[in-house]
PDB file of C-alpha atoms in Angstrom:
ATOM      1  CA  UNK A   1     116.644  93.748  87.156  1.00 41.00           C
ATOM      2  CA  UNK A   2     115.418  90.275  87.790  1.00 43.00           C
ATOM      3  CA  UNK A   3     113.625  88.003  84.532  1.00 44.00           C
ATOM      4  CA  UNK A   4     110.592  88.086  86.779  1.00 45.00           C
ATOM      5  CA  UNK A   5     109.959  91.800  86.086  1.00 44.00           C
ATOM      6  CA  UNK A   6     109.588  90.495  82.661  1.00 51.00           C
ATOM      7  CA  UNK A   7     107.066  88.491  82.582  1.00 78.00           C
ATOM      8  CA  UNK A   8     104.576  90.817  83.343  1.00 87.00           C
ATOM      9  CA  UNK A   9     102.848  94.375  82.462  1.00 91.00           C
ATOM     10  CA  UNK A  10     104.697  97.279  84.245  1.00 94.00           C
ATOM     11  CA  UNK A  11     103.363 100.570  84.249  1.00 95.00           C
ATOM     12  CA  UNK A  12     104.712 102.967  81.878  1.00 94.00           C
ATOM     13  CA  UNK A  13     104.923 106.061  81.026  1.00 94.00           C
ATOM     14  CA  UNK A  14     101.902 106.568  78.517  1.00 96.00           C
ATOM     15  CA  UNK A  15      99.626 104.423  80.965  1.00 97.00           C
ATOM     16  CA  UNK A  16     100.800 107.161  84.137  1.00 96.00           C
ATOM     17  CA  UNK A  17      99.156 109.805  81.823  1.00 97.00           C
ATOM     18  CA  UNK A  18      96.487 107.984  80.945  1.00 97.00           C
ATOM     19  CA  UNK A  19      95.694 107.353  84.482  1.00 98.00           C
ATOM     20  CA  UNK A  20      96.144 110.560  85.680  1.00 98.00           C
ATOM     21  CA  UNK A  21      98.873 109.208  88.055  1.00 98.00           C
ATOM     22  CA  UNK A  22     100.452 112.580  89.748  1.00 97.00           C
ATOM     23  CA  UNK A  23     102.505 112.558  92.797  1.00 97.00           C
ATOM     24  CA  UNK A  24     103.856 116.126  94.268  1.00 96.00           C
ATOM     25  CA  UNK A  25     107.227 117.156  95.900  1.00 94.00           C
ATOM     26  CA  UNK A  26     107.016 116.466  99.500  1.00 96.00           C
ATOM     27  CA  UNK A  27     106.381 118.936 102.526  1.00 96.00           C
ATOM     28  CA  UNK A  28     108.269 119.172 105.205  1.00 96.00           C
ATOM     29  CA  UNK A  29     107.498 121.421 108.289  1.00 95.00           C
ATOM     30  CA  UNK A  30     108.077 121.658 112.144  1.00 93.00           C
ATOM     31  CA  UNK A  31     107.101 123.441 114.979  1.00 89.00           C
ATOM     32  CA  UNK A  32     109.022 126.142 116.274  1.00 79.00           C
ATOM     33  CA  UNK A  33     109.660 127.059 120.280  1.00 71.00           C
ATOM     34  CA  UNK A  34     106.520 128.952 119.973  1.00 76.00           C
ATOM     35  CA  UNK A  35     104.448 126.160 118.554  1.00 82.00           C
ATOM     36  CA  UNK A  36     104.135 128.083 115.467  1.00 85.00           C
ATOM     37  CA  UNK A  37     104.201 125.997 112.145  1.00 90.00           C
ATOM     38  CA  UNK A  38     107.556 126.357 109.862  1.00 90.00           C
ATOM     39  CA  UNK A  39     107.283 125.113 106.397  1.00 91.00           C
ATOM     40  CA  UNK A  40     110.573 124.161 105.078  1.00 89.00           C
ATOM     41  CA  UNK A  41     110.520 125.128 101.117  1.00 85.00           C
ATOM     42  CA  UNK A  42     112.128 122.188  99.104  1.00 88.00           C
ATOM     43  CA  UNK A  43     113.048 122.120  95.500  1.00 87.00           C
ATOM     44  CA  UNK A  44     113.085 119.190  93.148  1.00 87.00           C
ATOM     45  CA  UNK A  45     116.326 117.616  93.968  1.00 87.00           C
ATOM     46  CA  UNK A  46     114.691 114.602  95.181  1.00 90.00           C
ATOM     47  CA  UNK A  47     117.734 114.319  98.074  1.00 88.00           C
ATOM     48  CA  UNK A  48     117.459 116.676 101.018  1.00 90.00           C
ATOM     49  CA  UNK A  49     119.835 118.048 103.578  1.00 86.00           C
ATOM     50  CA  UNK A  50     117.332 119.531 105.461  1.00 89.00           C
ATOM     51  CA  UNK A  51     119.907 121.791 107.230  1.00 80.00           C
ATOM     52  CA  UNK A  52     120.260 123.349 103.913  1.00 79.00           C
ATOM     53  CA  UNK A  53     116.846 124.725 103.468  1.00 81.00           C
ATOM     54  CA  UNK A  54     116.753 125.399 107.080  1.00 81.00           C
ATOM     55  CA  UNK A  55     119.511 126.067 109.581  1.00 74.00           C
ATOM     56  CA  UNK A  56     117.238 126.478 112.351  1.00 78.00           C
ATOM     57  CA  UNK A  57     115.695 122.816 112.226  1.00 85.00           C
ATOM     58  CA  UNK A  58     117.203 120.755 114.358  1.00 81.00           C
ATOM     59  CA  UNK A  59     116.914 117.000 114.839  1.00 84.00           C
ATOM     60  CA  UNK A  60     117.132 116.670 118.454  1.00 79.00           C
ATOM     61  CA  UNK A  61     115.048 119.343 119.140  1.00 80.00           C
ATOM     62  CA  UNK A  62     112.355 119.376 116.725  1.00 86.00           C
ATOM     63  CA  UNK A  63     109.736 117.276 115.685  1.00 92.00           C
ATOM     64  CA  UNK A  64     109.827 116.669 111.722  1.00 94.00           C
ATOM     65  CA  UNK A  65     106.339 115.991 109.347  1.00 96.00           C
ATOM     66  CA  UNK A  66     106.433 114.762 105.914  1.00 97.00           C
ATOM     67  CA  UNK A  67     103.240 115.099 103.928  1.00 97.00           C
ATOM     68  CA  UNK A  68     102.841 113.650 100.493  1.00 97.00           C
ATOM     69  CA  UNK A  69      99.790 114.432  97.987  1.00 98.00           C
ATOM     70  CA  UNK A  70      98.975 111.590  95.417  1.00 98.00           C
ATOM     71  CA  UNK A  71      96.009 111.771  93.023  1.00 98.00           C
ATOM     72  CA  UNK A  72      95.029 109.198  90.366  1.00 98.00           C
ATOM     73  CA  UNK A  73      92.334 110.797  88.082  1.00 98.00           C
ATOM     74  CA  UNK A  74      91.021 108.033  86.377  1.00 98.00           C
ATOM     75  CA  UNK A  75      91.816 104.815  87.730  1.00 98.00           C
ATOM     76  CA  UNK A  76      90.082 102.527  85.533  1.00 97.00           C
ATOM     77  CA  UNK A  77      92.520 102.716  83.488  1.00 97.00           C
ATOM     78  CA  UNK A  78      94.590 100.396  85.210  1.00 98.00           C
ATOM     79  CA  UNK A  79      92.706  97.903  85.046  1.00 97.00           C
ATOM     80  CA  UNK A  80      91.631  95.087  82.637  1.00 94.00           C
ATOM     81  CA  UNK A  81      93.434  94.021  79.446  1.00 91.00           C
ATOM     82  CA  UNK A  82      95.212  97.287  78.559  1.00 93.00           C
ATOM     83  CA  UNK A  83      96.028  97.600  82.255  1.00 95.00           C
ATOM     84  CA  UNK A  84      98.043  96.184  84.728  1.00 96.00           C
ATOM     85  CA  UNK A  85      95.593  93.931  86.223  1.00 96.00           C
ATOM     86  CA  UNK A  86      92.499  92.225  85.971  1.00 95.00           C
ATOM     87  CA  UNK A  87      89.091  94.212  86.187  1.00 95.00           C
ATOM     88  CA  UNK A  88      88.193  92.046  89.805  1.00 96.00           C
ATOM     89  CA  UNK A  89      91.566  92.853  91.317  1.00 97.00           C
ATOM     90  CA  UNK A  90      92.288  95.343  94.054  1.00 98.00           C
ATOM     91  CA  UNK A  91      95.255  97.746  93.605  1.00 98.00           C
ATOM     92  CA  UNK A  92      96.984  99.826  96.536  1.00 98.00           C
ATOM     93  CA  UNK A  93      99.711 102.843  96.661  1.00 98.00           C
ATOM     94  CA  UNK A  94     102.506 101.445  99.216  1.00 98.00           C
ATOM     95  CA  UNK A  95     105.231 103.700 100.522  1.00 97.00           C
ATOM     96  CA  UNK A  96     108.413 102.469 101.668  1.00 94.00           C
ATOM     97  CA  UNK A  97     110.555 104.115 104.399  1.00 94.00           C
ATOM     98  CA  UNK A  98     113.647 102.994 105.531  1.00 90.00           C
ATOM     99  CA  UNK A  99     116.594 104.168 106.780  1.00 85.00           C
ATOM    100  CA  UNK A 100     120.014 101.900 107.920  1.00 77.00           C
ATOM    101  CA  UNK A 101     121.728 105.137 110.285  1.00 70.00           C
ATOM    102  CA  UNK A 102     117.643 105.458 112.128  1.00 71.00           C
ATOM    103  CA  UNK A 103     117.445 101.601 111.829  1.00 72.00           C
ATOM    104  CA  UNK A 104     113.969 101.239 111.051  1.00 79.00           C
ATOM    105  CA  UNK A 105     112.511  99.964 107.603  1.00 88.00           C
ATOM    106  CA  UNK A 106     108.518 100.725 107.626  1.00 91.00           C
ATOM    107  CA  UNK A 107     106.134  99.437 104.787  1.00 94.00           C
ATOM    108  CA  UNK A 108     102.470 101.591 104.685  1.00 96.00           C
ATOM    109  CA  UNK A 109      99.228 100.713 102.345  1.00 97.00           C
ATOM    110  CA  UNK A 110      98.332 104.469 101.917  1.00 98.00           C
ATOM    111  CA  UNK A 111      95.048 103.939  99.886  1.00 98.00           C
ATOM    112  CA  UNK A 112      93.405 100.710  98.135  1.00 98.00           C
ATOM    113  CA  UNK A 113      91.580 100.978  95.384  1.00 98.00           C
ATOM    114  CA  UNK A 114      89.479  98.749  92.643  1.00 97.00           C
ATOM    115  CA  UNK A 115      88.245  99.348  89.025  1.00 96.00           C
ATOM    116  CA  UNK A 116      84.871 101.731  90.130  1.00 96.00           C
ATOM    117  CA  UNK A 117      86.502 103.788  91.645  1.00 96.00           C
ATOM    118  CA  UNK A 118      87.674 107.067  90.330  1.00 93.00           C
ATOM    119  CA  UNK A 119      89.476 110.455  91.149  1.00 94.00           C
ATOM    120  CA  UNK A 120      91.367 109.460  94.050  1.00 97.00           C
ATOM    121  CA  UNK A 121      93.404 111.596  96.395  1.00 98.00           C
ATOM    122  CA  UNK A 122      95.737 110.759  99.082  1.00 98.00           C
ATOM    123  CA  UNK A 123      97.354 113.164 101.626  1.00 97.00           C
ATOM    124  CA  UNK A 124     100.126 110.894 103.677  1.00 98.00           C
ATOM    125  CA  UNK A 125     101.376 112.638 106.458  1.00 97.00           C
ATOM    126  CA  UNK A 126     104.180 110.772 108.682  1.00 94.00           C
ATOM    127  CA  UNK A 127     105.185 112.565 111.369  1.00 94.00           C
ATOM    128  CA  UNK A 128     108.978 111.737 112.984  1.00 92.00           C
ATOM    129  CA  UNK A 129     109.183 112.622 116.734  1.00 90.00           C
ATOM    130  CA  UNK A 130     112.418 115.102 118.264  1.00 86.00           C
ATOM    131  CA  UNK A 131     115.494 112.494 118.345  1.00 80.00           C
ATOM    132  CA  UNK A 132     114.268 109.606 116.712  1.00 84.00           C
ATOM    133  CA  UNK A 133     116.067 110.453 113.127  1.00 84.00           C
ATOM    134  CA  UNK A 134     119.686 110.250 112.292  1.00 78.00           C
ATOM    135  CA  UNK A 135     121.079 110.329 109.171  1.00 81.00           C
ATOM    136  CA  UNK A 136     119.367 109.555 105.915  1.00 86.00           C
ATOM    137  CA  UNK A 137     115.708 108.435 105.755  1.00 92.00           C
ATOM    138  CA  UNK A 138     114.558 106.811 102.102  1.00 93.00           C
ATOM    139  CA  UNK A 139     110.881 106.919 100.855  1.00 96.00           C
ATOM    140  CA  UNK A 140     110.137 105.056  98.024  1.00 96.00           C
ATOM    141  CA  UNK A 141     106.206 104.963  96.668  1.00 98.00           C
ATOM    142  CA  UNK A 142     104.927 102.224  94.565  1.00 97.00           C
ATOM    143  CA  UNK A 143     101.925 100.748  92.654  1.00 98.00           C
ATOM    144  CA  UNK A 144     101.361  96.961  93.624  1.00 97.00           C
ATOM    145  CA  UNK A 145      98.559  94.509  93.968  1.00 97.00           C
ATOM    146  CA  UNK A 146      96.432  94.374  97.071  1.00 97.00           C
ATOM    147  CA  UNK A 147      93.787  91.850  96.339  1.00 96.00           C
ATOM    148  CA  UNK A 148      93.883  88.933  93.673  1.00 95.00           C
ATOM    149  CA  UNK A 149      90.667  87.445  92.294  1.00 95.00           C
ATOM    150  CA  UNK A 150      91.988  86.785  88.673  1.00 94.00           C
ATOM    151  CA  UNK A 151      94.604  86.634  86.685  1.00 88.00           C
ATOM    152  CA  UNK A 152      95.460  87.400  83.165  1.00 85.00           C
ATOM    153  CA  UNK A 153      98.404  86.457  80.631  1.00 84.00           C
ATOM    154  CA  UNK A 154     101.158  88.738  81.420  1.00 89.00           C
ATOM    155  CA  UNK A 155     100.035  90.515  84.187  1.00 92.00           C
ATOM    156  CA  UNK A 156     100.945  90.382  87.351  1.00 91.00           C
ATOM    157  CA  UNK A 157      99.931  87.383  89.766  1.00 90.00           C
ATOM    158  CA  UNK A 158     100.977  87.463  93.163  1.00 92.00           C
ATOM    159  CA  UNK A 159      99.696  89.783  95.838  1.00 94.00           C
ATOM    160  CA  UNK A 160     102.320  92.442  96.982  1.00 94.00           C
ATOM    161  CA  UNK A 161     103.938  92.801  93.400  1.00 94.00           C
ATOM    162  CA  UNK A 162     104.897  96.035  92.468  1.00 94.00           C
ATOM    163  CA  UNK A 163     103.652  97.367  89.129  1.00 95.00           C
ATOM    164  CA  UNK A 164     106.682  99.541  87.948  1.00 92.00           C
ATOM    165  CA  UNK A 165     110.109  98.901  87.272  1.00 88.00           C
ATOM    166  CA  UNK A 166     110.966 101.897  89.649  1.00 91.00           C
ATOM    167  CA  UNK A 167     109.517 103.619  92.273  1.00 94.00           C
ATOM    168  CA  UNK A 168     106.798 106.146  91.176  1.00 96.00           C
ATOM    169  CA  UNK A 169     108.634 108.483  93.485  1.00 95.00           C
ATOM    170  CA  UNK A 170     111.307 108.021  95.490  1.00 95.00           C
ATOM    171  CA  UNK A 171     113.458 110.757  97.540  1.00 94.00           C
ATOM    172  CA  UNK A 172     115.831 110.670 100.341  1.00 92.00           C
ATOM    173  CA  UNK A 173     115.658 113.464 103.577  1.00 92.00           C
ATOM    174  CA  UNK A 174     119.159 113.764 105.165  1.00 88.00           C
ATOM    175  CA  UNK A 175     118.514 114.685 108.866  1.00 85.00           C
ATOM    176  CA  UNK A 176     122.263 115.642 110.049  1.00 67.00           C
ATOM    177  CA  UNK A 177     123.941 118.285 108.694  1.00 48.00           C
ATOM    178  CA  UNK A 178     127.859 117.742 107.201  1.00 42.00           C
ATOM    179  CA  UNK A 179     129.286 120.418 109.245  1.00 40.00           C
ATOM    180  CA  UNK A 180     130.234 120.110 112.790  1.00 44.00           C
ATOM    181  CA  UNK A 181     128.403 121.572 115.734  1.00 55.00           C
ATOM    182  CA  UNK A 182     129.048 124.349 117.873  1.00 63.00           C
ATOM    183  CA  UNK A 183     130.606 122.940 120.977  1.00 67.00           C
ATOM    184  CA  UNK A 184     128.234 124.710 123.770  1.00 72.00           C
ATOM    185  CA  UNK A 185     129.470 125.008 127.414  1.00 73.00           C
ATOM    186  CA  UNK A 186     127.863 127.035 130.389  1.00 77.00           C
ATOM    187  CA  UNK A 187     130.161 129.014 133.253  1.00 83.00           C
ATOM    188  CA  UNK A 188     128.363 131.311 135.846  1.00 87.00           C
ATOM    189  CA  UNK A 189     130.285 134.608 136.368  1.00 90.00           C
ATOM    190  CA  UNK A 190     127.839 137.779 137.167  1.00 90.00           C
ATOM    191  CA  UNK A 191     130.044 139.950 135.862  1.00 90.00           C
ATOM    192  CA  UNK A 192     130.411 138.630 132.482  1.00 90.00           C
ATOM    193  CA  UNK A 193     127.805 139.295 129.302  1.00 91.00           C
ATOM    194  CA  UNK A 194     125.614 136.515 128.534  1.00 90.00           C
ATOM    195  CA  UNK A 195     127.691 134.876 126.187  1.00 90.00           C
ATOM    196  CA  UNK A 196     131.369 134.530 124.731  1.00 89.00           C
ATOM    197  CA  UNK A 197     133.685 132.948 123.171  1.00 88.00           C
ATOM    198  CA  UNK A 198     136.601 130.570 123.736  1.00 85.00           C
ATOM    199  CA  UNK A 199     139.181 130.018 120.745  1.00 83.00           C
ATOM    200  CA  UNK A 200     142.463 128.163 121.775  1.00 78.00           C
ATOM    201  CA  UNK A 201     143.581 126.331 118.154  1.00 72.00           C
ATOM    202  CA  UNK A 202     147.255 126.206 116.941  1.00 69.00           C
ATOM    203  CA  UNK A 203     146.021 125.708 113.423  1.00 67.00           C
ATOM    204  CA  UNK A 204     142.904 126.545 112.386  1.00 59.00           C
ATOM    205  CA  UNK A 205     143.372 124.871 108.899  1.00 62.00           C
ATOM    206  CA  UNK A 206     144.359 121.040 110.946  1.00 60.00           C
ATOM    207  CA  UNK A 207     143.031 121.094 114.286  1.00 57.00           C
ATOM    208  CA  UNK A 208     139.604 119.511 115.229  1.00 58.00           C
ATOM    209  CA  UNK A 209     136.717 121.407 115.682  1.00 58.00           C
ATOM    210  CA  UNK A 210     135.389 120.347 119.102  1.00 57.00           C
ATOM    211  CA  UNK A 211     135.727 121.585 122.590  1.00 59.00           C
ATOM    212  CA  UNK A 212     139.039 121.534 123.036  1.00 65.00           C
ATOM    213  CA  UNK A 213     140.083 124.295 120.634  1.00 74.00           C
ATOM    214  CA  UNK A 214     136.763 125.981 120.605  1.00 78.00           C
ATOM    215  CA  UNK A 215     133.432 126.572 122.350  1.00 80.00           C
ATOM    216  CA  UNK A 216     130.751 128.885 123.248  1.00 83.00           C
ATOM    217  CA  UNK A 217     130.322 129.644 126.815  1.00 86.00           C
ATOM    218  CA  UNK A 218     126.942 130.421 127.988  1.00 85.00           C
ATOM    219  CA  UNK A 219     126.781 132.697 131.068  1.00 87.00           C
ATOM    220  CA  UNK A 220     124.284 131.170 133.689  1.00 83.00           C
ATOM    221  CA  UNK A 221     124.319 133.894 136.230  1.00 87.00           C
ATOM    222  CA  UNK A 222     123.168 136.194 133.554  1.00 88.00           C
ATOM    223  CA  UNK A 223     119.816 138.107 134.573  1.00 86.00           C
ATOM    224  CA  UNK A 224     119.169 137.095 130.747  1.00 83.00           C
ATOM    225  CA  UNK A 225     119.736 133.725 130.625  1.00 80.00           C
ATOM    226  CA  UNK A 226     116.317 132.141 131.112  1.00 76.00           C
ATOM    227  CA  UNK A 227     115.468 133.609 128.325  1.00 74.00           C
ATOM    228  CA  UNK A 228     117.271 131.311 126.117  1.00 72.00           C
ATOM    229  CA  UNK A 229     115.100 128.593 127.195  1.00 60.00           C
ATOM    230  CA  UNK A 230     111.373 127.987 126.438  1.00 49.00           C
ATOM    231  CA  UNK A 231     109.062 126.780 129.109  1.00 47.00           C
ATOM    232  CA  UNK A 232     110.019 123.093 127.950  1.00 42.00           C
ATOM    233  CA  UNK A 233     113.684 123.733 129.013  1.00 42.00           C
ATOM    234  CA  UNK A 234     114.449 123.616 125.128  1.00 47.00           C
ATOM    235  CA  UNK A 235     117.203 126.262 123.766  1.00 55.00           C
ATOM    236  CA  UNK A 236     115.735 129.329 121.914  1.00 63.00           C
ATOM    237  CA  UNK A 237     116.673 128.398 118.601  1.00 63.00           C
ATOM    238  CA  UNK A 238     116.213 131.963 117.061  1.00 69.00           C
ATOM    239  CA  UNK A 239     118.497 133.299 119.852  1.00 75.00           C
ATOM    240  CA  UNK A 240     121.250 130.249 119.602  1.00 74.00           C
ATOM    241  CA  UNK A 241     121.342 131.176 116.032  1.00 74.00           C
ATOM    242  CA  UNK A 242     121.826 134.467 116.417  1.00 81.00           C
ATOM    243  CA  UNK A 243     124.982 133.840 119.694  1.00 83.00           C
ATOM    244  CA  UNK A 244     126.415 131.276 116.625  1.00 80.00           C
ATOM    245  CA  UNK A 245     126.488 133.737 113.771  1.00 82.00           C
ATOM    246  CA  UNK A 246     128.352 136.093 115.718  1.00 85.00           C
ATOM    247  CA  UNK A 247     130.771 133.764 117.058  1.00 81.00           C
ATOM    248  CA  UNK A 248     131.152 132.283 113.422  1.00 80.00           C
ATOM    249  CA  UNK A 249     132.148 135.908 112.544  1.00 82.00           C
ATOM    250  CA  UNK A 250     134.536 136.080 115.403  1.00 83.00           C
ATOM    251  CA  UNK A 251     136.095 132.937 114.393  1.00 78.00           C
ATOM    252  CA  UNK A 252     136.535 134.474 110.717  1.00 77.00           C
ATOM    253  CA  UNK A 253     138.091 137.141 112.257  1.00 78.00           C
ATOM    254  CA  UNK A 254     140.806 135.586 114.548  1.00 73.00           C
ATOM    255  CA  UNK A 255     141.755 132.890 111.624  1.00 65.00           C
TER     256      UNK A 255
END
């Protein structure tokens, strides 16, 4: 922490309680192949690997919608000599979204408010399109100075200053699983079933999990082949999941 943070008053736990600042757990959801909304149930770990909570969601096939609720019951407590800024100023709740692996940083003002405002409710939504996310995305929520009309001793004196030593809430969302995806290829044989698994490893403990050693083969000549795909030409995740589970059982039996 830099010395500058020690020169002005910061939001602490007591002031947060007095102001009634509350941030819910995030809510993640997406539309499945039938365009029905699916909610990914989260806990309070604040580090979310999505496929540990929902094995069907795919970063390449599905969008991801994040919803965050924030409320401030008594915002006037944040102003004046006992607060973090002068009565004439304006504060804001802001979020920083950043990801090195997805190569973006975004800073958003979610809500600005003054001393005369009351019972603030914020419902922040961010939608990430399919195939737009990689790795881990970080979300950090802050209380900041938005407009500065007057300054008081030992209070923040620059627009944009963060008014807490740590984020009000911080969490990460990892969109890539830890394991390898099953290699999937197609073949054409009118006499065969819808799918089969090809296994050709020497040492199950050391050989790589890739198409040179194992792969699921989907039969494009099978009458049910078209049912594997939606009207947008995306593979039906439910059916694919069943095939993968069956394949895993066969792999375990052989290993």
